[in-house]
Tab-separated table of C-alpha atoms and ligand atoms in Angstrom:
chain	number	residue	atom	x	y	z
A	13	UNK	CA	0.000	0.000	0.000
A	14	UNK	CA	1.182	3.525	-0.713
A	15	UNK	CA	0.404	6.540	1.479
A	16	UNK	CA	1.444	10.132	2.185
A	17	UNK	CA	4.566	10.675	4.321
A	18	UNK	CA	6.015	14.061	5.268
A	19	UNK	CA	9.821	14.139	5.444
A	20	UNK	CA	10.365	17.818	6.177
A	21	UNK	CA	9.484	21.278	5.012
A	22	UNK	CA	7.587	20.963	1.696
A	23	UNK	CA	8.882	17.420	1.229
A	24	UNK	CA	5.757	15.270	0.977
A	25	UNK	CA	6.097	11.836	-0.601
A	26	UNK	CA	3.606	9.214	-1.651
A	27	UNK	CA	5.408	6.014	-0.881
A	28	UNK	CA	5.188	2.394	0.148
A	29	UNK	CA	3.951	1.861	3.690
A	30	UNK	CA	2.933	-1.132	5.680
A	31	UNK	CA	-0.659	-2.195	5.034
A	32	UNK	CA	-2.622	-1.627	8.255
A	33	UNK	CA	-4.079	-4.620	10.043
A	34	UNK	CA	-6.089	-5.304	13.164
A	35	UNK	CA	-3.801	-5.002	16.192
A	36	UNK	CA	-6.290	-4.802	19.042
A	37	UNK	CA	-9.724	-6.477	19.198
A	38	UNK	CA	-11.297	-2.983	19.360
A	39	UNK	CA	-9.796	-1.907	15.985
A	40	UNK	CA	-11.452	-1.627	12.602
A	41	UNK	CA	-9.868	-1.396	9.171
A	42	UNK	CA	-11.635	0.850	6.720
A	43	UNK	CA	-11.183	1.222	2.987
A	44	UNK	CA	-10.989	4.978	2.414
A	45	UNK	CA	-13.624	6.402	0.033
A	46	UNK	CA	-12.211	9.912	0.350
A	47	UNK	CA	-9.647	11.740	2.442
A	48	UNK	CA	-8.199	15.237	2.283
A	49	UNK	CA	-5.512	17.687	3.320
A	50	UNK	CA	-6.233	19.700	6.474
A	51	UNK	CA	-5.216	23.294	7.111
A	52	UNK	CA	-3.383	21.972	10.178
A	53	UNK	CA	-1.312	19.633	7.935
A	54	UNK	CA	0.177	22.811	6.494
A	55	UNK	CA	1.874	23.760	9.782
A	56	UNK	CA	4.420	20.890	9.600
A	57	UNK	CA	4.417	21.055	5.786
A	58	UNK	CA	5.569	24.668	5.962
A	59	UNK	CA	8.185	23.790	8.573
A	60	UNK	CA	6.492	25.915	11.258
A	61	UNK	CA	6.085	22.728	13.259
A	62	UNK	CA	9.305	20.682	13.037
A	63	UNK	CA	9.275	17.175	11.564
A	64	UNK	CA	11.650	14.987	13.611
A	65	UNK	CA	11.205	11.836	11.545
A	66	UNK	CA	9.189	10.826	8.449
A	67	UNK	CA	5.576	11.322	9.433
A	68	UNK	CA	2.608	9.529	7.823
A	69	UNK	CA	-0.147	12.072	7.230
A	70	UNK	CA	-3.919	12.404	7.190
A	71	UNK	CA	-6.616	12.544	9.854
A	72	UNK	CA	-9.825	13.117	7.897
A	73	UNK	CA	-11.533	10.066	6.538
A	74	UNK	CA	-14.652	8.188	5.594
A	75	UNK	CA	-15.057	4.845	3.943
A	76	UNK	CA	-16.269	1.287	3.992
A	77	UNK	CA	-15.524	-1.017	6.902
A	78	UNK	CA	-13.322	-3.804	5.610
A	79	UNK	CA	-12.655	-5.773	8.779
A	80	UNK	CA	-13.330	-5.439	12.510
A	81	UNK	CA	-11.627	-6.818	15.603
A	82	UNK	CA	-13.348	-9.480	17.721
A	83	UNK	CA	-14.595	-6.971	20.333
A	84	UNK	CA	-16.219	-4.521	17.898
A	85	UNK	CA	-20.009	-4.450	18.165
A	86	UNK	CA	-21.393	-1.221	16.681
A	87	UNK	CA	-20.014	-1.321	13.133
A	88	UNK	CA	-19.610	-4.177	10.682
A	89	UNK	CA	-17.927	-4.859	7.345
A	90	UNK	CA	-19.687	-3.240	4.390
A	91	UNK	CA	-20.963	-0.198	6.318
A	92	UNK	CA	-19.985	3.329	5.330
A	93	UNK	CA	-18.517	5.087	8.344
A	94	UNK	CA	-17.093	8.429	9.433
A	95	UNK	CA	-14.821	9.049	12.397
A	96	UNK	CA	-13.022	11.927	14.024
A	97	UNK	CA	-9.295	12.685	14.022
A	98	UNK	CA	-9.129	11.478	17.620
A	99	UNK	CA	-10.283	7.937	18.270
A	100	UNK	CA	-12.265	7.838	21.511
A	101	UNK	CA	-13.974	5.152	23.574
A	102	UNK	CA	-17.086	7.341	23.995
A	103	UNK	CA	-17.612	5.907	27.474
A	104	UNK	CA	-15.078	7.551	29.828
A	105	UNK	CA	-16.131	10.606	31.910
A	106	UNK	CA	-14.641	13.122	29.453
A	107	UNK	CA	-16.477	11.455	26.559
A	108	UNK	CA	-19.693	11.386	28.581
A	109	UNK	CA	-19.382	15.139	29.087
A	110	UNK	CA	-19.116	15.441	25.301
A	111	UNK	CA	-15.382	16.066	25.060
A	112	UNK	CA	-14.331	12.992	23.110
A	113	UNK	CA	-11.153	14.742	21.932
A	114	UNK	CA	-10.082	14.633	25.600
A	115	UNK	CA	-10.994	10.954	25.916
A	116	UNK	CA	-8.907	9.258	28.596
A	117	UNK	CA	-8.002	6.626	25.985
A	118	UNK	CA	-7.800	8.838	22.934
A	119	UNK	CA	-5.510	8.011	20.048
A	120	UNK	CA	-4.689	10.423	17.255
A	121	UNK	CA	-5.498	9.088	13.794
A	122	UNK	CA	-2.578	10.100	11.609
A	123	UNK	CA	-2.366	7.828	8.601
A	124	UNK	CA	-5.564	8.536	6.662
A	125	UNK	CA	-3.989	9.774	3.422
A	126	UNK	CA	-3.810	6.176	2.232
A	127	UNK	CA	-6.201	3.603	0.751
A	128	UNK	CA	-6.604	1.676	4.029
A	129	UNK	CA	-6.766	2.928	7.606
A	130	UNK	CA	-6.714	1.302	11.027
A	131	UNK	CA	-9.133	3.016	13.394
A	132	UNK	CA	-8.634	2.214	17.097
A	133	UNK	CA	-11.609	2.114	19.508
A	134	UNK	CA	-13.915	1.546	16.548
A	135	UNK	CA	-17.107	1.264	18.627
A	136	UNK	CA	-16.609	4.644	20.220
A	137	UNK	CA	-15.113	6.388	17.214
A	138	UNK	CA	-16.974	5.389	14.072
A	139	UNK	CA	-20.524	6.330	13.153
A	140	UNK	CA	-22.219	4.547	10.256
A	141	UNK	CA	-24.474	6.289	7.747
A	142	UNK	CA	-27.985	4.832	7.200
A	143	UNK	CA	-26.801	3.236	3.943
A	144	UNK	CA	-23.885	3.431	1.533
A	145	UNK	CA	-24.126	7.028	0.229
A	146	UNK	CA	-24.255	8.088	-3.387
A	147	UNK	CA	-20.961	9.362	-4.735
A	148	UNK	CA	-22.027	13.019	-4.775
A	149	UNK	CA	-22.660	12.957	-1.028
A	150	UNK	CA	-19.211	11.658	-0.100
A	151	UNK	CA	-17.483	15.106	0.027
A	152	UNK	CA	-20.048	16.422	2.516
A	153	UNK	CA	-19.743	13.288	4.666
A	154	UNK	CA	-15.955	13.555	4.567
A	155	UNK	CA	-16.206	17.187	5.727
A	156	UNK	CA	-17.895	15.924	8.919
A	157	UNK	CA	-14.715	14.064	9.901
A	158	UNK	CA	-13.067	17.336	10.902
A	159	UNK	CA	-13.768	20.727	9.328
A	160	UNK	CA	-17.564	20.715	9.578
A	161	UNK	CA	-17.516	19.314	13.117
A	162	UNK	CA	-14.879	21.874	14.050
A	163	UNK	CA	-16.830	24.774	12.557
A	164	UNK	CA	-19.909	23.537	14.401
A	165	UNK	CA	-18.032	23.314	17.696
A	166	UNK	CA	-16.731	26.869	17.175
A	167	UNK	CA	-20.313	28.085	16.780
A	168	UNK	CA	-21.581	25.973	19.667
A	169	UNK	CA	-18.716	27.079	21.961
A	170	UNK	CA	-19.442	30.693	20.986
A	171	UNK	CA	-23.038	30.130	22.106
A	172	UNK	CA	-24.583	30.924	18.728
A	173	UNK	CA	-28.355	30.777	18.971
A	174	UNK	CA	-31.334	32.316	17.196
A	175	UNK	CA	-31.072	36.037	16.497
A	176	UNK	CA	-27.397	36.438	17.441
A	177	UNK	CA	-24.799	38.619	15.758
A	178	UNK	CA	-21.805	36.476	14.898
A	179	UNK	CA	-18.291	37.260	13.661
A	180	UNK	CA	-16.205	34.555	12.000
A	181	UNK	CA	-12.440	35.094	11.903
A	182	UNK	CA	-10.684	32.937	9.323
A	183	UNK	CA	-11.817	32.077	5.814
A	184	UNK	CA	-10.300	28.603	5.571
A	185	UNK	CA	-12.590	25.577	5.381
A	186	UNK	CA	-13.273	25.667	9.142
A	187	UNK	CA	-14.166	29.379	9.141
A	188	UNK	CA	-16.432	28.953	6.131
A	189	UNK	CA	-18.181	26.022	7.793
A	190	UNK	CA	-18.386	28.082	10.965
A	191	UNK	CA	-20.493	30.467	8.884
A	192	UNK	CA	-22.679	27.573	7.722
A	193	UNK	CA	-23.005	26.331	11.327
A	194	UNK	CA	-23.942	29.778	12.650
A	195	UNK	CA	-26.618	30.002	9.955
A	196	UNK	CA	-28.004	26.558	10.905
A	197	UNK	CA	-28.060	27.581	14.562
A	198	UNK	CA	-30.218	30.592	13.694
A	199	UNK	CA	-27.805	33.536	13.759
A	200	UNK	CA	-29.368	36.685	12.363
A	201	UNK	CA	-26.249	38.472	11.296
A	202	UNK	CA	-23.030	36.717	10.281
A	203	UNK	CA	-19.979	38.836	9.581
A	204	UNK	CA	-17.256	36.888	7.775
A	205	UNK	CA	-13.723	38.271	7.804
A	206	UNK	CA	-12.096	37.444	4.491
A	207	UNK	CA	-9.860	39.022	1.899
A	208	UNK	CA	-10.272	36.433	-0.831
A	209	UNK	CA	-12.998	36.820	-3.369
A	210	UNK	CA	-13.753	33.118	-3.938
A	211	UNK	CA	-13.932	32.548	-0.181
A	212	UNK	CA	-16.160	35.588	0.322
A	213	UNK	CA	-18.501	34.183	-2.294
A	214	UNK	CA	-18.722	30.820	-0.546
A	215	UNK	CA	-19.157	32.557	2.834
A	216	UNK	CA	-22.164	34.418	1.415
A	217	UNK	CA	-23.544	31.205	-0.021
A	218	UNK	CA	-23.228	29.594	3.441
A	219	UNK	CA	-25.097	32.492	5.077
A	220	UNK	CA	-22.731	35.410	5.700
A	221	UNK	CA	-24.596	38.718	5.676
A	222	UNK	CA	-21.515	40.991	5.795
A	223	UNK	CA	-17.896	40.695	4.703
A	224	UNK	CA	-15.058	42.524	6.437
A	225	UNK	CA	-11.672	42.594	4.718
A	226	UNK	CA	-9.711	44.460	7.413
A	227	UNK	CA	-7.580	42.598	9.954
A	228	UNK	CA	-6.067	43.252	13.374
A	229	UNK	CA	-6.959	46.574	15.010
A	230	UNK	CA	-8.610	47.804	11.817
A	231	UNK	CA	-10.739	44.661	11.772
A	232	UNK	CA	-11.764	45.228	15.393
A	233	UNK	CA	-12.678	48.823	14.576
A	234	UNK	CA	-14.775	47.727	11.612
A	235	UNK	CA	-16.698	45.222	13.782
A	236	UNK	CA	-17.265	47.966	16.342
A	237	UNK	CA	-18.765	50.179	13.626
A	238	UNK	CA	-20.993	47.367	12.369
A	239	UNK	CA	-22.315	46.597	15.862
A	240	UNK	CA	-23.007	50.155	17.061
A	241	UNK	CA	-19.884	50.171	19.213
A	242	UNK	CA	-20.991	47.109	21.197
A	243	UNK	CA	-19.226	44.127	19.633
A	244	UNK	CA	-20.634	40.783	18.526
A	245	UNK	CA	-22.544	38.301	20.700
A	246	UNK	CA	-20.458	35.408	19.402
A	247	UNK	CA	-17.059	35.319	17.739
A	248	UNK	CA	-15.613	32.225	16.095
A	249	UNK	CA	-11.797	32.201	16.062
A	250	UNK	CA	-10.697	29.799	13.312
A	251	UNK	CA	-7.056	30.767	12.689
A	252	UNK	CA	-4.858	30.319	15.776
A	253	UNK	CA	-2.487	33.301	15.655
A	254	UNK	CA	-1.891	35.991	18.263
A	255	UNK	CA	-3.506	38.555	16.000
A	256	UNK	CA	-6.631	36.498	15.281
A	257	UNK	CA	-7.131	35.541	18.936
A	258	UNK	CA	-6.847	39.152	20.125
A	259	UNK	CA	-9.079	40.237	17.284
A	260	UNK	CA	-11.670	37.699	18.463
A	261	UNK	CA	-11.558	38.796	22.103
A	262	UNK	CA	-11.720	42.477	21.205
A	263	UNK	CA	-14.595	42.014	18.743
A	264	UNK	CA	-16.807	40.359	21.357
A	265	UNK	CA	-19.345	42.361	23.338
A	266	UNK	CA	-19.217	42.432	27.142
A	267	UNK	CA	-20.659	39.119	28.296
A	268	UNK	CA	-20.297	37.615	24.820
A	269	UNK	CA	-18.597	34.396	23.786
A	270	UNK	CA	-15.468	33.476	21.884
A	271	UNK	CA	-15.373	29.962	20.400
A	272	UNK	CA	-11.782	29.224	19.439
A	273	UNK	CA	-10.782	26.279	17.297
A	274	UNK	CA	-7.704	27.535	15.436
A	275	UNK	CA	-4.769	25.479	16.732
A	276	UNK	CA	-2.724	28.141	18.586
A	277	UNK	CA	0.741	28.890	17.285
A	278	UNK	CA	2.542	31.318	19.566
A	279	UNK	CA	-0.628	32.701	21.134
A	280	UNK	CA	-0.120	34.335	24.545
A	281	UNK	CA	-2.941	36.018	26.397
A	282	UNK	CA	-2.394	38.975	28.661
A	283	UNK	CA	-4.135	38.389	31.995
A	284	UNK	CA	-5.062	41.990	32.500
A	285	UNK	CA	-6.506	42.391	29.010
A	286	UNK	CA	-8.439	39.185	29.506
A	287	UNK	CA	-9.698	40.316	32.917
A	288	UNK	CA	-11.157	43.539	31.575
A	289	UNK	CA	-12.531	42.022	28.366
A	290	UNK	CA	-15.474	40.398	30.202
A	291	UNK	CA	-15.892	37.610	27.670
A	292	UNK	CA	-16.448	33.843	27.823
A	293	UNK	CA	-13.720	31.768	26.210
A	294	UNK	CA	-14.394	28.185	25.163
A	295	UNK	CA	-12.565	26.144	22.579
A	296	UNK	CA	-9.980	23.513	21.896
A	297	UNK	CA	-9.793	20.457	19.657
A	298	UNK	CA	-13.375	20.019	18.502
A	299	UNK	CA	-15.204	17.011	19.938
A	300	UNK	CA	-16.377	16.107	16.453
A	301	UNK	CA	-17.680	12.731	17.643
A	302	UNK	CA	-20.334	14.487	19.763
A	303	UNK	CA	-21.851	16.097	16.675
A	304	UNK	CA	-21.460	13.266	14.137
A	305	UNK	CA	-24.933	11.673	14.444
A	306	UNK	CA	-26.751	15.017	14.059
A	307	UNK	CA	-24.482	16.280	11.286
A	308	UNK	CA	-24.760	12.997	9.351
A	309	UNK	CA	-28.538	13.413	9.477
A	310	UNK	CA	-28.331	17.006	8.189
A	311	UNK	CA	-26.168	15.873	5.255
A	312	UNK	CA	-28.209	12.732	4.613
A	313	UNK	CA	-31.423	14.804	4.459
A	314	UNK	CA	-29.584	17.242	2.148
A	315	UNK	CA	-30.151	20.168	4.530
A	316	UNK	CA	-26.475	21.170	4.447
A	317	UNK	CA	-23.753	20.738	1.852
A	318	UNK	CA	-20.428	21.305	3.631
A	319	UNK	CA	-18.613	19.427	0.853
A	320	UNK	CA	-18.653	22.687	-1.109
A	321	UNK	CA	-15.432	23.686	0.674
A	322	UNK	CA	-13.608	21.159	-1.495
A	323	UNK	CA	-12.755	23.227	-4.531
A	324	UNK	CA	-10.201	20.761	-5.861
A	325	UNK	CA	-10.304	16.972	-6.239
A	326	UNK	CA	-7.272	14.852	-7.056
A	327	UNK	CA	-6.414	11.172	-7.139
A	328	UNK	CA	-4.684	10.150	-3.907
A	329	UNK	CA	-1.359	9.499	-5.626
A	330	UNK	CA	-1.267	13.246	-6.494
A	331	UNK	CA	-1.310	14.106	-2.783
A	332	UNK	CA	1.895	16.200	-3.008
A	333	UNK	CA	0.133	18.404	-5.547
A	334	UNK	CA	-2.786	18.777	-3.117
A	335	UNK	CA	-0.473	20.113	-0.406
A	336	UNK	CA	1.134	22.535	-2.831
A	337	UNK	CA	-2.208	23.902	-3.994
A	338	UNK	CA	-3.318	24.561	-0.432
A	339	UNK	CA	0.061	25.941	0.625
A	340	UNK	CA	-0.099	28.420	-2.234
A	341	UNK	CA	-3.765	29.153	-1.413
A	342	UNK	CA	-4.850	28.070	-4.881
A	343	UNK	CA	-7.321	25.717	-3.217
A	344	UNK	CA	-9.414	26.110	-0.072
A	345	UNK	CA	-9.374	22.369	0.509
A	346	UNK	CA	-8.384	19.445	-1.643
A	347	UNK	CA	-10.264	16.160	-1.643
A	348	UNK	CA	-8.333	12.985	-2.437
A	349	UNK	CA	-9.805	9.840	-3.944
A	350	UNK	CA	-7.845	6.584	-3.687
B	417	ZN	ZN1	-13.375	8.503	26.467
């Protein structure tokens, strides 16, 4: 079997790897129907996060169960399944509270850019669709594995409910799906911060009512103008830089909520600024597993189409090209078909 392996900065190879097999009785092997490159894969790809040794890549996946271990009860061969980037038992206290990405037995899934994938803790991790989906639905189901669930968590953590004014910082796939999530949750006004025309267009299609192109202090000022000097009820931070995090906190009204899902890189919060900001902060690695059943239903009933964030599709063996396209921002998100 061949799969994607990152050797160092911008050195991504598609090469021979060991074919995964059942190791523990709680494992499942799935045949990947589609996988993709994540915005977070670009951190090590760009050398911002060092690569100590060759690193197999990929944590977004959906596909057909090929084989299950002897202890697996909830999924069986032939079913189409989706799982999150963290395998979780879905039974420990953290899982029961709905934070499966903090599962006491969590395991990071890191080898999904390949034709076959071993998923640990299959019973707790994988959710089957009602039937094998038609081909056109696969991109939207794949999006649930990470970006859609993460956008949804950002909106949920930012307490988006009916009638709210929402700001979304970040116009990558997660930010755009944060817009879609805010719309689904009933937000009245959704201000998307984006400088890229194609992304602005998709943001509007997903429900954005306003677009702001300014960033940093100018961005904060613009949000202040748009909200009569008050700030937004809910702000979704989907980038993970110092600037975006401060922009999120400063764009939130007193008593409002920041939902932050951008993986922080060098973010440091000033205690005093935080103290006087009077905002709720809630975020972290999205517990995608919590939302999978509901989001699968929304896709299955064709109420949402998050697969629209994939604006490029390539065969899996062109995976290096997929990274390049996203690195150079020629693609929002690239879907890969084995
Ligand atoms: Zn758990």
